[in-house]
Amino acid sequence: MVCRHYQELDAFVQEAKKKTGEGKVADYIPALAESGQDSLSVTIYHAENTCLTAGDADRTFTLQSISKVLSLALVLMDYGKEKVFSCVGQEPTGDPFNSMIKLETVNPGKPLNPMINAGALVVTSLIKGHSPKDRLNYLLGFIRRLANNQEITYCRHVAESEFSSSMINRAMCYYMKQYGIFKGDVEEVMDLYTKQCAIKMSSLDLAKIGCVFALDGKHPETGEQVIKKDVARICKTFMVTCGMYNASGEFAIKVGIPAKSGVSGGIMGISPYNFGIGIFGPALDEKGNSIAGVKLLEIMSEKYRLSYFLKHFLS
Ligand code: GLN
């Protein structure tokens, strides 16, 4: 699929790019620090299989927290809402994505939602398979179907970098294990979680996955119902309430679409007009969201009236 370069979008990218200097590339996962500070690119994938792009869109990047919404979709389909929500809650935290404070103060041991690290670790521990290899292949197979791209795999370098530096995530697993919420083997789940976060793709792949969500789980190219309708709805709702970490409220006001970000600088957005948006801009703001990526979405939302909360969209 060849994406058309779109001049108007390019102008928005140039405008948003001015923000990159105010941000900082994540370095708590050492391998992520190797990304260039000032890059920004976007791809839009529409249900009619048309595609627009701007910026350096050929680059690939790791999903990091964007993967949380994909693993959630998979386990919700496998286990159903009741089981999944008995292990993880449905409320935003107002705290940073890697905070563990509410694990102790609210419903001890049960994470508040699946978009924070504690919740995502529980979700990953539920992924089905007879062996660690099986579980990884099962997740990868699902993500390849979402993007309709069999080439997608994880970046070993980034996965190993996070695996060897992820002590807070390990601590949260053990904490939740004490309360019987987390049942897996901590090292095995950490291995799968870090590989999951290191799954690598282009902004085109990401936009296409966004489009699957925009179409309530149906794939624009294959026509396959890859995600059950009800599960797609739940995932989109989590993206609105918790997808941009503890900036989700402000983002809902400024942009108003379901979106999920990752500390690599990726953002997946879902437009009400049947298209998905894939963004990559590694410089992050203080909450861990792509600083220029958020600015770009603000510009696009205003220009194209993308907010789900506009009356015209409801009528
Ligand atoms: N792999 C990252 C972590 O667990 C994902 C966090 C993120 O993208 N916010 O810290």
mmCIF file of C-alpha atoms and ligand atoms in Angstrom:
data_model
loop_
_atom_site.group_PDB
_atom_site.id
_atom_site.type_symbol
_atom_site.label_atom_id
_atom_site.label_comp_id
_atom_site.label_asym_id
_atom_site.label_seq_id
_atom_site.Cartn_x
_atom_site.Cartn_y
_atom_site.Cartn_z
ATOM 1 C CA MET A 1 0.000 0.000 0.000
ATOM 2 C CA VAL A 2 1.435 3.344 -1.028
ATOM 3 C CA CYS A 3 0.397 6.302 1.068
ATOM 4 C CA ARG A 4 -0.144 9.632 -0.592
ATOM 5 C CA HIS A 5 1.889 12.497 0.770
ATOM 6 C CA TYR A 6 -0.564 15.201 1.806
ATOM 7 C CA GLN A 7 0.503 18.825 1.764
ATOM 8 C CA GLU A 8 -2.012 20.181 4.258
ATOM 9 C CA LEU A 9 -1.016 17.482 6.734
ATOM 10 C CA ASP A 10 2.613 18.328 6.102
ATOM 11 C CA ALA A 11 1.944 21.953 7.075
ATOM 12 C CA PHE A 12 0.375 20.750 10.347
ATOM 13 C CA VAL A 13 3.420 18.546 11.001
ATOM 14 C CA GLN A 14 5.759 21.497 10.435
ATOM 15 C CA GLU A 15 3.709 23.606 12.860
ATOM 16 C CA ALA A 16 3.547 20.904 15.564
ATOM 17 C CA LYS A 17 7.235 20.053 15.137
ATOM 18 C CA LYS A 18 8.156 23.377 16.750
ATOM 19 C CA LYS A 19 7.177 21.747 20.045
ATOM 20 C CA THR A 20 9.806 19.003 19.909
ATOM 21 C CA GLY A 21 12.451 21.221 21.521
ATOM 22 C CA GLU A 22 10.323 21.499 24.673
ATOM 23 C CA GLY A 23 10.151 17.726 25.097
ATOM 24 C CA LYS A 24 12.562 14.976 26.062
ATOM 25 C CA VAL A 25 13.132 11.489 24.644
ATOM 26 C CA ALA A 26 12.481 8.730 27.240
ATOM 27 C CA ASP A 27 15.684 7.310 28.663
ATOM 28 C CA TYR A 28 14.516 5.211 31.617
ATOM 29 C CA ILE A 29 14.461 2.354 29.103
ATOM 30 C CA PRO A 30 18.037 2.949 27.862
ATOM 31 C CA ALA A 31 17.433 1.777 24.262
ATOM 32 C CA LEU A 32 14.641 4.324 23.736
ATOM 33 C CA ALA A 33 17.108 7.175 24.247
ATOM 34 C CA GLU A 34 18.562 6.376 20.823
ATOM 35 C CA SER A 35 15.550 7.952 18.989
ATOM 36 C CA GLY A 36 15.980 11.365 17.367
ATOM 37 C CA GLN A 37 14.505 14.213 19.387
ATOM 38 C CA ASP A 38 13.040 16.296 16.567
ATOM 39 C CA SER A 39 11.290 13.816 14.325
ATOM 40 C CA LEU A 40 7.513 13.794 13.781
ATOM 41 C CA SER A 41 5.413 11.831 11.334
ATOM 42 C CA VAL A 42 1.777 10.906 10.841
ATOM 43 C CA THR A 43 -0.257 8.466 8.774
ATOM 44 C CA ILE A 44 -4.036 8.472 8.386
ATOM 45 C CA TYR A 45 -5.713 5.249 7.267
ATOM 46 C CA HIS A 46 -9.330 5.426 6.117
ATOM 47 C CA ALA A 47 -11.938 2.643 5.968
ATOM 48 C CA GLU A 48 -12.011 2.863 2.184
ATOM 49 C CA ASN A 49 -8.360 1.784 2.204
ATOM 50 C CA THR A 50 -6.983 5.163 1.340
ATOM 51 C CA CYS A 51 -4.006 6.482 3.159
ATOM 52 C CA LEU A 52 -2.370 9.881 3.701
ATOM 53 C CA THR A 53 0.964 10.630 5.249
ATOM 54 C CA ALA A 54 3.308 13.445 6.269
ATOM 55 C CA GLY A 55 6.765 13.604 7.775
ATOM 56 C CA ASP A 56 9.303 10.800 7.951
ATOM 57 C CA ALA A 57 6.637 8.072 7.892
ATOM 58 C CA ASP A 58 8.903 5.149 6.937
ATOM 59 C CA ARG A 59 10.408 4.925 10.380
ATOM 60 C CA THR A 60 9.414 2.096 12.685
ATOM 61 C CA PHE A 61 9.076 2.432 16.441
ATOM 62 C CA THR A 62 8.091 0.242 19.389
ATOM 63 C CA LEU A 63 4.543 0.316 20.716
ATOM 64 C CA GLN A 64 5.338 0.552 24.455
ATOM 65 C CA SER A 65 2.050 1.422 26.214
ATOM 66 C CA ILE A 66 0.044 1.394 22.989
ATOM 67 C CA SER A 67 0.364 -2.390 23.230
ATOM 68 C CA LYS A 68 -1.703 -2.301 26.441
ATOM 69 C CA VAL A 69 -4.909 -1.689 24.559
ATOM 70 C CA LEU A 70 -4.162 -4.558 22.138
ATOM 71 C CA SER A 71 -3.389 -7.118 24.860
ATOM 72 C CA LEU A 72 -6.544 -5.952 26.647
ATOM 73 C CA ALA A 73 -8.646 -6.588 23.540
ATOM 74 C CA LEU A 74 -7.189 -10.089 23.272
ATOM 75 C CA VAL A 75 -7.815 -11.127 26.882
ATOM 76 C CA LEU A 76 -11.300 -9.565 26.925
ATOM 77 C CA MET A 77 -12.208 -11.731 23.943
ATOM 78 C CA ASP A 78 -10.712 -14.835 25.554
ATOM 79 C CA TYR A 79 -12.082 -14.473 29.084
ATOM 80 C CA GLY A 80 -14.995 -12.003 28.975
ATOM 81 C CA LYS A 81 -15.545 -8.826 30.976
ATOM 82 C CA GLU A 82 -16.429 -10.411 34.291
ATOM 83 C CA LYS A 83 -13.199 -12.348 34.692
ATOM 84 C CA VAL A 84 -10.943 -9.556 33.385
ATOM 85 C CA PHE A 85 -12.575 -6.862 35.524
ATOM 86 C CA SER A 86 -12.299 -9.043 38.607
ATOM 87 C CA CYS A 87 -8.495 -8.623 38.244
ATOM 88 C CA VAL A 88 -8.298 -5.049 36.997
ATOM 89 C CA GLY A 89 -10.534 -1.999 37.536
ATOM 90 C CA GLN A 90 -12.140 0.507 35.186
ATOM 91 C CA GLU A 91 -11.248 3.876 36.731
ATOM 92 C CA PRO A 92 -8.630 6.501 35.835
ATOM 93 C CA THR A 93 -5.985 7.108 38.486
ATOM 94 C CA GLY A 94 -4.784 10.675 37.988
ATOM 95 C CA ASP A 95 -1.298 9.301 38.708
ATOM 96 C CA PRO A 96 1.669 8.613 36.402
ATOM 97 C CA PHE A 97 1.515 5.353 34.406
ATOM 98 C CA ASN A 98 4.166 3.645 36.524
ATOM 99 C CA SER A 99 2.871 4.782 39.909
ATOM 100 C CA MET A 100 2.146 2.115 42.489
ATOM 101 C CA ILE A 101 0.670 4.355 45.188
ATOM 102 C CA LYS A 102 -2.986 3.417 44.610
ATOM 103 C CA LEU A 103 -2.136 -0.289 44.585
ATOM 104 C CA GLU A 104 -1.795 0.128 48.316
ATOM 105 C CA THR A 105 -4.421 2.755 49.092
ATOM 106 C CA VAL A 106 -7.418 1.698 46.924
ATOM 107 C CA ASN A 107 -8.588 -1.967 46.721
ATOM 108 C CA PRO A 108 -5.161 -3.292 47.789
ATOM 109 C CA GLY A 109 -3.463 -5.343 45.102
ATOM 110 C CA LYS A 110 -6.036 -4.619 42.371
ATOM 111 C CA PRO A 111 -4.857 -2.082 39.775
ATOM 112 C CA LEU A 112 -7.335 0.664 38.918
ATOM 113 C CA ASN A 113 -7.293 0.205 35.137
ATOM 114 C CA PRO A 114 -5.536 -1.746 32.361
ATOM 115 C CA MET A 115 -3.792 1.309 30.833
ATOM 116 C CA ILE A 116 -1.394 1.833 33.745
ATOM 117 C CA ASN A 117 1.583 -0.492 34.077
ATOM 118 C CA ALA A 118 0.204 -2.462 37.041
ATOM 119 C CA GLY A 119 -3.050 -3.179 35.199
ATOM 120 C CA ALA A 120 -1.318 -4.007 31.934
ATOM 121 C CA LEU A 121 0.998 -6.461 33.709
ATOM 122 C CA VAL A 122 -2.025 -8.348 35.052
ATOM 123 C CA VAL A 123 -3.596 -8.346 31.582
ATOM 124 C CA THR A 124 -0.386 -9.698 30.019
ATOM 125 C CA SER A 125 -0.244 -12.424 32.678
ATOM 126 C CA LEU A 126 -3.620 -13.653 31.360
ATOM 127 C CA ILE A 127 -2.511 -14.119 27.728
ATOM 128 C CA LYS A 128 -3.200 -17.733 26.766
ATOM 129 C CA GLY A 129 -0.587 -20.300 25.718
ATOM 130 C CA HIS A 130 1.112 -23.516 26.883
ATOM 131 C CA SER A 131 4.577 -21.958 27.024
ATOM 132 C CA PRO A 132 6.133 -18.458 27.039
ATOM 133 C CA LYS A 133 6.884 -18.881 23.328
ATOM 134 C CA ASP A 134 3.282 -19.861 22.633
ATOM 135 C CA ARG A 135 1.968 -16.802 24.449
ATOM 136 C CA LEU A 136 4.246 -14.431 22.543
ATOM 137 C CA ASN A 137 3.298 -16.010 19.216
ATOM 138 C CA TYR A 138 -0.380 -15.826 20.089
ATOM 139 C CA LEU A 139 -0.120 -12.090 20.854
ATOM 140 C CA LEU A 140 2.040 -11.410 17.793
ATOM 141 C CA GLY A 141 -0.405 -13.326 15.603
ATOM 142 C CA PHE A 142 -3.253 -11.151 16.845
ATOM 143 C CA ILE A 143 -1.323 -7.920 16.245
ATOM 144 C CA ARG A 144 -0.280 -9.094 12.764
ATOM 145 C CA ARG A 145 -3.954 -9.677 11.953
ATOM 146 C CA LEU A 146 -4.862 -6.232 13.271
ATOM 147 C CA ALA A 147 -2.288 -4.569 11.032
ATOM 148 C CA ASN A 148 -2.720 -7.141 8.242
ATOM 149 C CA ASN A 149 1.055 -7.373 8.185
ATOM 150 C CA GLN A 150 2.767 -10.710 8.791
ATOM 151 C CA GLU A 151 6.191 -9.055 9.063
ATOM 152 C CA ILE A 152 5.503 -7.424 12.416
ATOM 153 C CA THR A 153 7.752 -8.607 15.210
ATOM 154 C CA TYR A 154 9.388 -7.245 18.355
ATOM 155 C CA CYS A 155 12.702 -5.420 18.713
ATOM 156 C CA ARG A 156 15.026 -7.620 20.749
ATOM 157 C CA HIS A 157 17.323 -4.716 21.658
ATOM 158 C CA VAL A 158 14.514 -2.624 23.196
ATOM 159 C CA ALA A 159 12.934 -5.651 24.913
ATOM 160 C CA GLU A 160 16.239 -6.654 26.532
ATOM 161 C CA SER A 161 16.941 -3.082 27.544
ATOM 162 C CA GLU A 162 13.626 -2.823 29.376
ATOM 163 C CA PHE A 163 13.836 -6.361 30.823
ATOM 164 C CA SER A 164 17.129 -5.585 32.515
ATOM 165 C CA SER A 165 16.033 -2.200 33.893
ATOM 166 C CA SER A 166 12.398 -2.772 34.891
ATOM 167 C CA MET A 167 12.557 -3.119 38.659
ATOM 168 C CA ILE A 168 9.464 -1.035 39.477
ATOM 169 C CA ASN A 169 7.301 -3.184 37.197
ATOM 170 C CA ARG A 170 8.695 -6.304 38.886
ATOM 171 C CA ALA A 171 7.948 -4.804 42.298
ATOM 172 C CA MET A 172 4.322 -4.188 41.280
ATOM 173 C CA CYS A 173 3.943 -7.779 40.065
ATOM 174 C CA TYR A 174 5.167 -9.124 43.399
ATOM 175 C CA TYR A 175 2.923 -6.722 45.296
ATOM 176 C CA MET A 176 -0.138 -7.883 43.343
ATOM 177 C CA LYS A 177 0.937 -11.510 43.728
ATOM 178 C CA GLN A 178 0.799 -11.101 47.498
ATOM 179 C CA TYR A 179 -2.917 -10.292 47.140
ATOM 180 C CA GLY A 180 -3.602 -13.161 44.728
ATOM 181 C CA ILE A 181 -4.511 -10.796 41.862
ATOM 182 C CA PHE A 182 -1.383 -11.572 39.844
ATOM 183 C CA LYS A 183 -1.036 -15.320 39.425
ATOM 184 C CA GLY A 184 1.745 -15.801 36.867
ATOM 185 C CA ASP A 185 5.488 -16.277 37.240
ATOM 186 C CA VAL A 186 6.914 -12.763 37.550
ATOM 187 C CA GLU A 187 10.027 -13.269 35.394
ATOM 188 C CA GLU A 188 8.049 -15.020 32.680
ATOM 189 C CA VAL A 189 5.416 -12.284 32.560
ATOM 190 C CA MET A 190 8.105 -9.587 32.581
ATOM 191 C CA ASP A 191 9.728 -11.310 29.614
ATOM 192 C CA LEU A 192 6.432 -11.346 27.696
ATOM 193 C CA TYR A 193 5.481 -7.802 28.765
ATOM 194 C CA THR A 194 8.796 -6.299 27.672
ATOM 195 C CA LYS A 195 8.564 -8.104 24.317
ATOM 196 C CA GLN A 196 4.965 -6.927 23.966
ATOM 197 C CA CYS A 197 6.031 -3.314 24.605
ATOM 198 C CA ALA A 198 8.893 -3.742 22.110
ATOM 199 C CA ILE A 199 6.628 -4.795 19.214
ATOM 200 C CA LYS A 200 7.749 -2.645 16.355
ATOM 201 C CA MET A 201 5.764 -1.135 13.481
ATOM 202 C CA SER A 202 5.370 1.867 11.199
ATOM 203 C CA SER A 203 2.841 4.685 11.535
ATOM 204 C CA LEU A 204 0.956 3.047 8.640
ATOM 205 C CA ASP A 205 0.551 -0.200 10.603
ATOM 206 C CA LEU A 206 -0.547 1.782 13.639
ATOM 207 C CA ALA A 207 -3.043 3.888 11.671
ATOM 208 C CA LYS A 208 -4.496 0.706 10.199
ATOM 209 C CA ILE A 209 -4.992 -0.759 13.686
ATOM 210 C CA GLY A 210 -6.644 2.533 14.687
ATOM 211 C CA CYS A 211 -8.951 2.112 11.707
ATOM 212 C CA VAL A 212 -9.936 -1.369 12.946
ATOM 213 C CA PHE A 213 -11.071 0.267 16.196
ATOM 214 C CA ALA A 214 -12.832 3.036 14.256
ATOM 215 C CA LEU A 215 -14.797 0.318 12.437
ATOM 216 C CA ASP A 216 -15.804 -1.359 15.717
ATOM 217 C CA GLY A 217 -13.342 -4.200 15.257
ATOM 218 C CA LYS A 218 -13.795 -4.950 11.564
ATOM 219 C CA HIS A 219 -10.691 -4.913 9.391
ATOM 220 C CA PRO A 220 -10.845 -2.387 6.526
ATOM 221 C CA GLU A 221 -8.809 -4.604 4.174
ATOM 222 C CA THR A 222 -9.673 -8.179 5.077
ATOM 223 C CA GLY A 223 -13.269 -7.582 6.229
ATOM 224 C CA GLU A 224 -12.544 -9.886 9.192
ATOM 225 C CA GLN A 225 -14.136 -9.010 12.554
ATOM 226 C CA VAL A 226 -10.748 -9.088 14.291
ATOM 227 C CA ILE A 227 -12.027 -7.611 17.550
ATOM 228 C CA LYS A 228 -15.534 -8.238 18.867
ATOM 229 C CA LYS A 229 -17.702 -5.149 18.622
ATOM 230 C CA ASP A 230 -18.326 -4.900 22.356
ATOM 231 C CA VAL A 231 -14.625 -5.343 23.131
ATOM 232 C CA ALA A 232 -13.681 -2.612 20.627
ATOM 233 C CA ARG A 233 -16.163 -0.322 22.370
ATOM 234 C CA ILE A 234 -14.666 -1.055 25.813
ATOM 235 C CA CYS A 235 -11.121 -0.460 24.523
ATOM 236 C CA LYS A 236 -12.096 2.870 22.950
ATOM 237 C CA THR A 237 -13.747 3.944 26.189
ATOM 238 C CA PHE A 238 -10.572 3.133 28.142
ATOM 239 C CA MET A 239 -8.594 5.120 25.585
ATOM 240 C CA VAL A 240 -10.787 8.171 26.309
ATOM 241 C CA THR A 241 -10.642 7.862 30.101
ATOM 242 C CA CYS A 242 -7.059 6.585 30.578
ATOM 243 C CA GLY A 243 -5.291 6.331 27.194
ATOM 244 C CA MET A 244 -3.117 9.414 27.591
ATOM 245 C CA TYR A 245 -2.117 8.557 31.167
ATOM 246 C CA ASN A 246 -2.813 11.312 33.691
ATOM 247 C CA ALA A 247 -3.296 13.836 30.863
ATOM 248 C CA SER A 248 -6.401 12.042 29.555
ATOM 249 C CA GLY A 249 -8.837 14.686 30.857
ATOM 250 C CA GLU A 250 -7.006 17.588 29.237
ATOM 251 C CA PHE A 251 -6.560 15.583 26.035
ATOM 252 C CA ALA A 252 -10.309 14.803 25.920
ATOM 253 C CA ILE A 253 -11.030 18.534 26.100
ATOM 254 C CA LYS A 254 -8.376 19.599 23.596
ATOM 255 C CA VAL A 255 -8.664 16.739 21.089
ATOM 256 C CA GLY A 256 -11.679 14.625 22.041
ATOM 257 C CA ILE A 257 -10.890 11.286 20.395
ATOM 258 C CA PRO A 258 -9.963 7.876 21.823
ATOM 259 C CA ALA A 259 -6.175 7.664 21.734
ATOM 260 C CA LYS A 260 -3.346 5.647 23.262
ATOM 261 C CA SER A 261 0.216 6.791 23.657
ATOM 262 C CA GLY A 262 3.492 5.056 24.442
ATOM 263 C CA VAL A 263 6.811 6.320 25.812
ATOM 264 C CA SER A 264 8.487 5.588 22.490
ATOM 265 C CA GLY A 265 6.561 8.651 21.234
ATOM 266 C CA GLY A 266 3.858 6.732 19.372
ATOM 267 C CA ILE A 267 0.176 7.675 19.496
ATOM 268 C CA MET A 268 -2.720 5.747 17.994
ATOM 269 C CA GLY A 269 -5.843 7.851 17.452
ATOM 270 C CA ILE A 270 -9.352 6.853 16.393
ATOM 271 C CA SER A 271 -11.437 9.302 14.426
ATOM 272 C CA PRO A 272 -15.242 9.306 14.399
ATOM 273 C CA TYR A 273 -15.020 9.532 10.618
ATOM 274 C CA ASN A 274 -13.852 5.951 10.060
ATOM 275 C CA PHE A 275 -10.126 6.513 10.038
ATOM 276 C CA GLY A 276 -7.224 5.635 12.250
ATOM 277 C CA ILE A 277 -4.237 7.882 12.991
ATOM 278 C CA GLY A 278 -0.685 6.693 13.628
ATOM 279 C CA ILE A 279 1.832 9.211 14.964
ATOM 280 C CA PHE A 280 5.495 8.986 15.889
ATOM 281 C CA GLY A 281 7.301 11.831 17.640
ATOM 282 C CA PRO A 282 9.788 10.657 20.301
ATOM 283 C CA ALA A 283 10.145 13.889 22.318
ATOM 284 C CA LEU A 284 7.809 13.516 25.304
ATOM 285 C CA ASP A 285 6.106 15.952 27.655
ATOM 286 C CA GLU A 286 6.378 15.531 31.433
ATOM 287 C CA LYS A 287 3.484 13.027 31.514
ATOM 288 C CA GLY A 288 5.138 10.756 28.917
ATOM 289 C CA ASN A 289 3.077 11.688 25.833
ATOM 290 C CA SER A 290 4.619 12.751 22.514
ATOM 291 C CA ILE A 291 4.713 16.540 22.880
ATOM 292 C CA ALA A 292 4.522 17.320 19.159
ATOM 293 C CA GLY A 293 2.184 14.376 18.541
ATOM 294 C CA VAL A 294 -0.385 15.811 20.948
ATOM 295 C CA LYS A 295 0.008 19.256 19.365
ATOM 296 C CA LEU A 296 -0.515 17.743 15.921
ATOM 297 C CA LEU A 297 -3.707 16.022 17.077
ATOM 298 C CA GLU A 298 -4.939 19.300 18.562
ATOM 299 C CA ILE A 299 -4.421 21.042 15.221
ATOM 300 C CA MET A 300 -6.069 18.203 13.296
ATOM 301 C CA SER A 301 -9.007 18.010 15.686
ATOM 302 C CA GLU A 302 -9.704 21.717 15.386
ATOM 303 C CA LYS A 303 -9.293 21.784 11.627
ATOM 304 C CA TYR A 304 -11.309 18.637 10.855
ATOM 305 C CA ARG A 305 -13.779 18.881 13.789
ATOM 306 C CA LEU A 306 -12.754 15.474 15.097
ATOM 307 C CA SER A 307 -13.991 15.687 18.695
ATOM 308 C CA TYR A 308 -16.513 12.997 19.635
ATOM 309 C CA PHE A 309 -18.084 15.565 21.919
ATOM 310 C CA LEU A 310 -19.251 17.952 19.218
ATOM 311 C CA LYS A 311 -23.045 18.026 18.783
ATOM 312 C CA HIS A 312 -22.874 17.648 14.993
ATOM 313 C CA PHE A 313 -21.310 14.250 15.503
ATOM 314 C CA LEU A 314 -24.232 13.043 17.585
ATOM 315 C CA SER A 315 -26.982 14.240 15.263
HETATM 316 N N1 GLN B 1 7.310 -0.446 28.589
HETATM 317 C C1 GLN B 1 6.962 0.752 29.271
HETATM 318 C C2 GLN B 1 6.954 0.563 30.773
HETATM 319 O O1 GLN B 1 6.433 -0.380 31.262
HETATM 320 C C3 GLN B 1 5.632 1.239 28.797
HETATM 321 C C4 GLN B 1 5.225 2.511 29.464
HETATM 322 C C5 GLN B 1 4.639 3.520 28.576
HETATM 323 O O2 GLN B 1 4.725 3.490 27.347
HETATM 324 N N2 GLN B 1 4.055 4.492 29.223
HETATM 325 O O3 GLN B 1 7.456 1.379 31.490
#
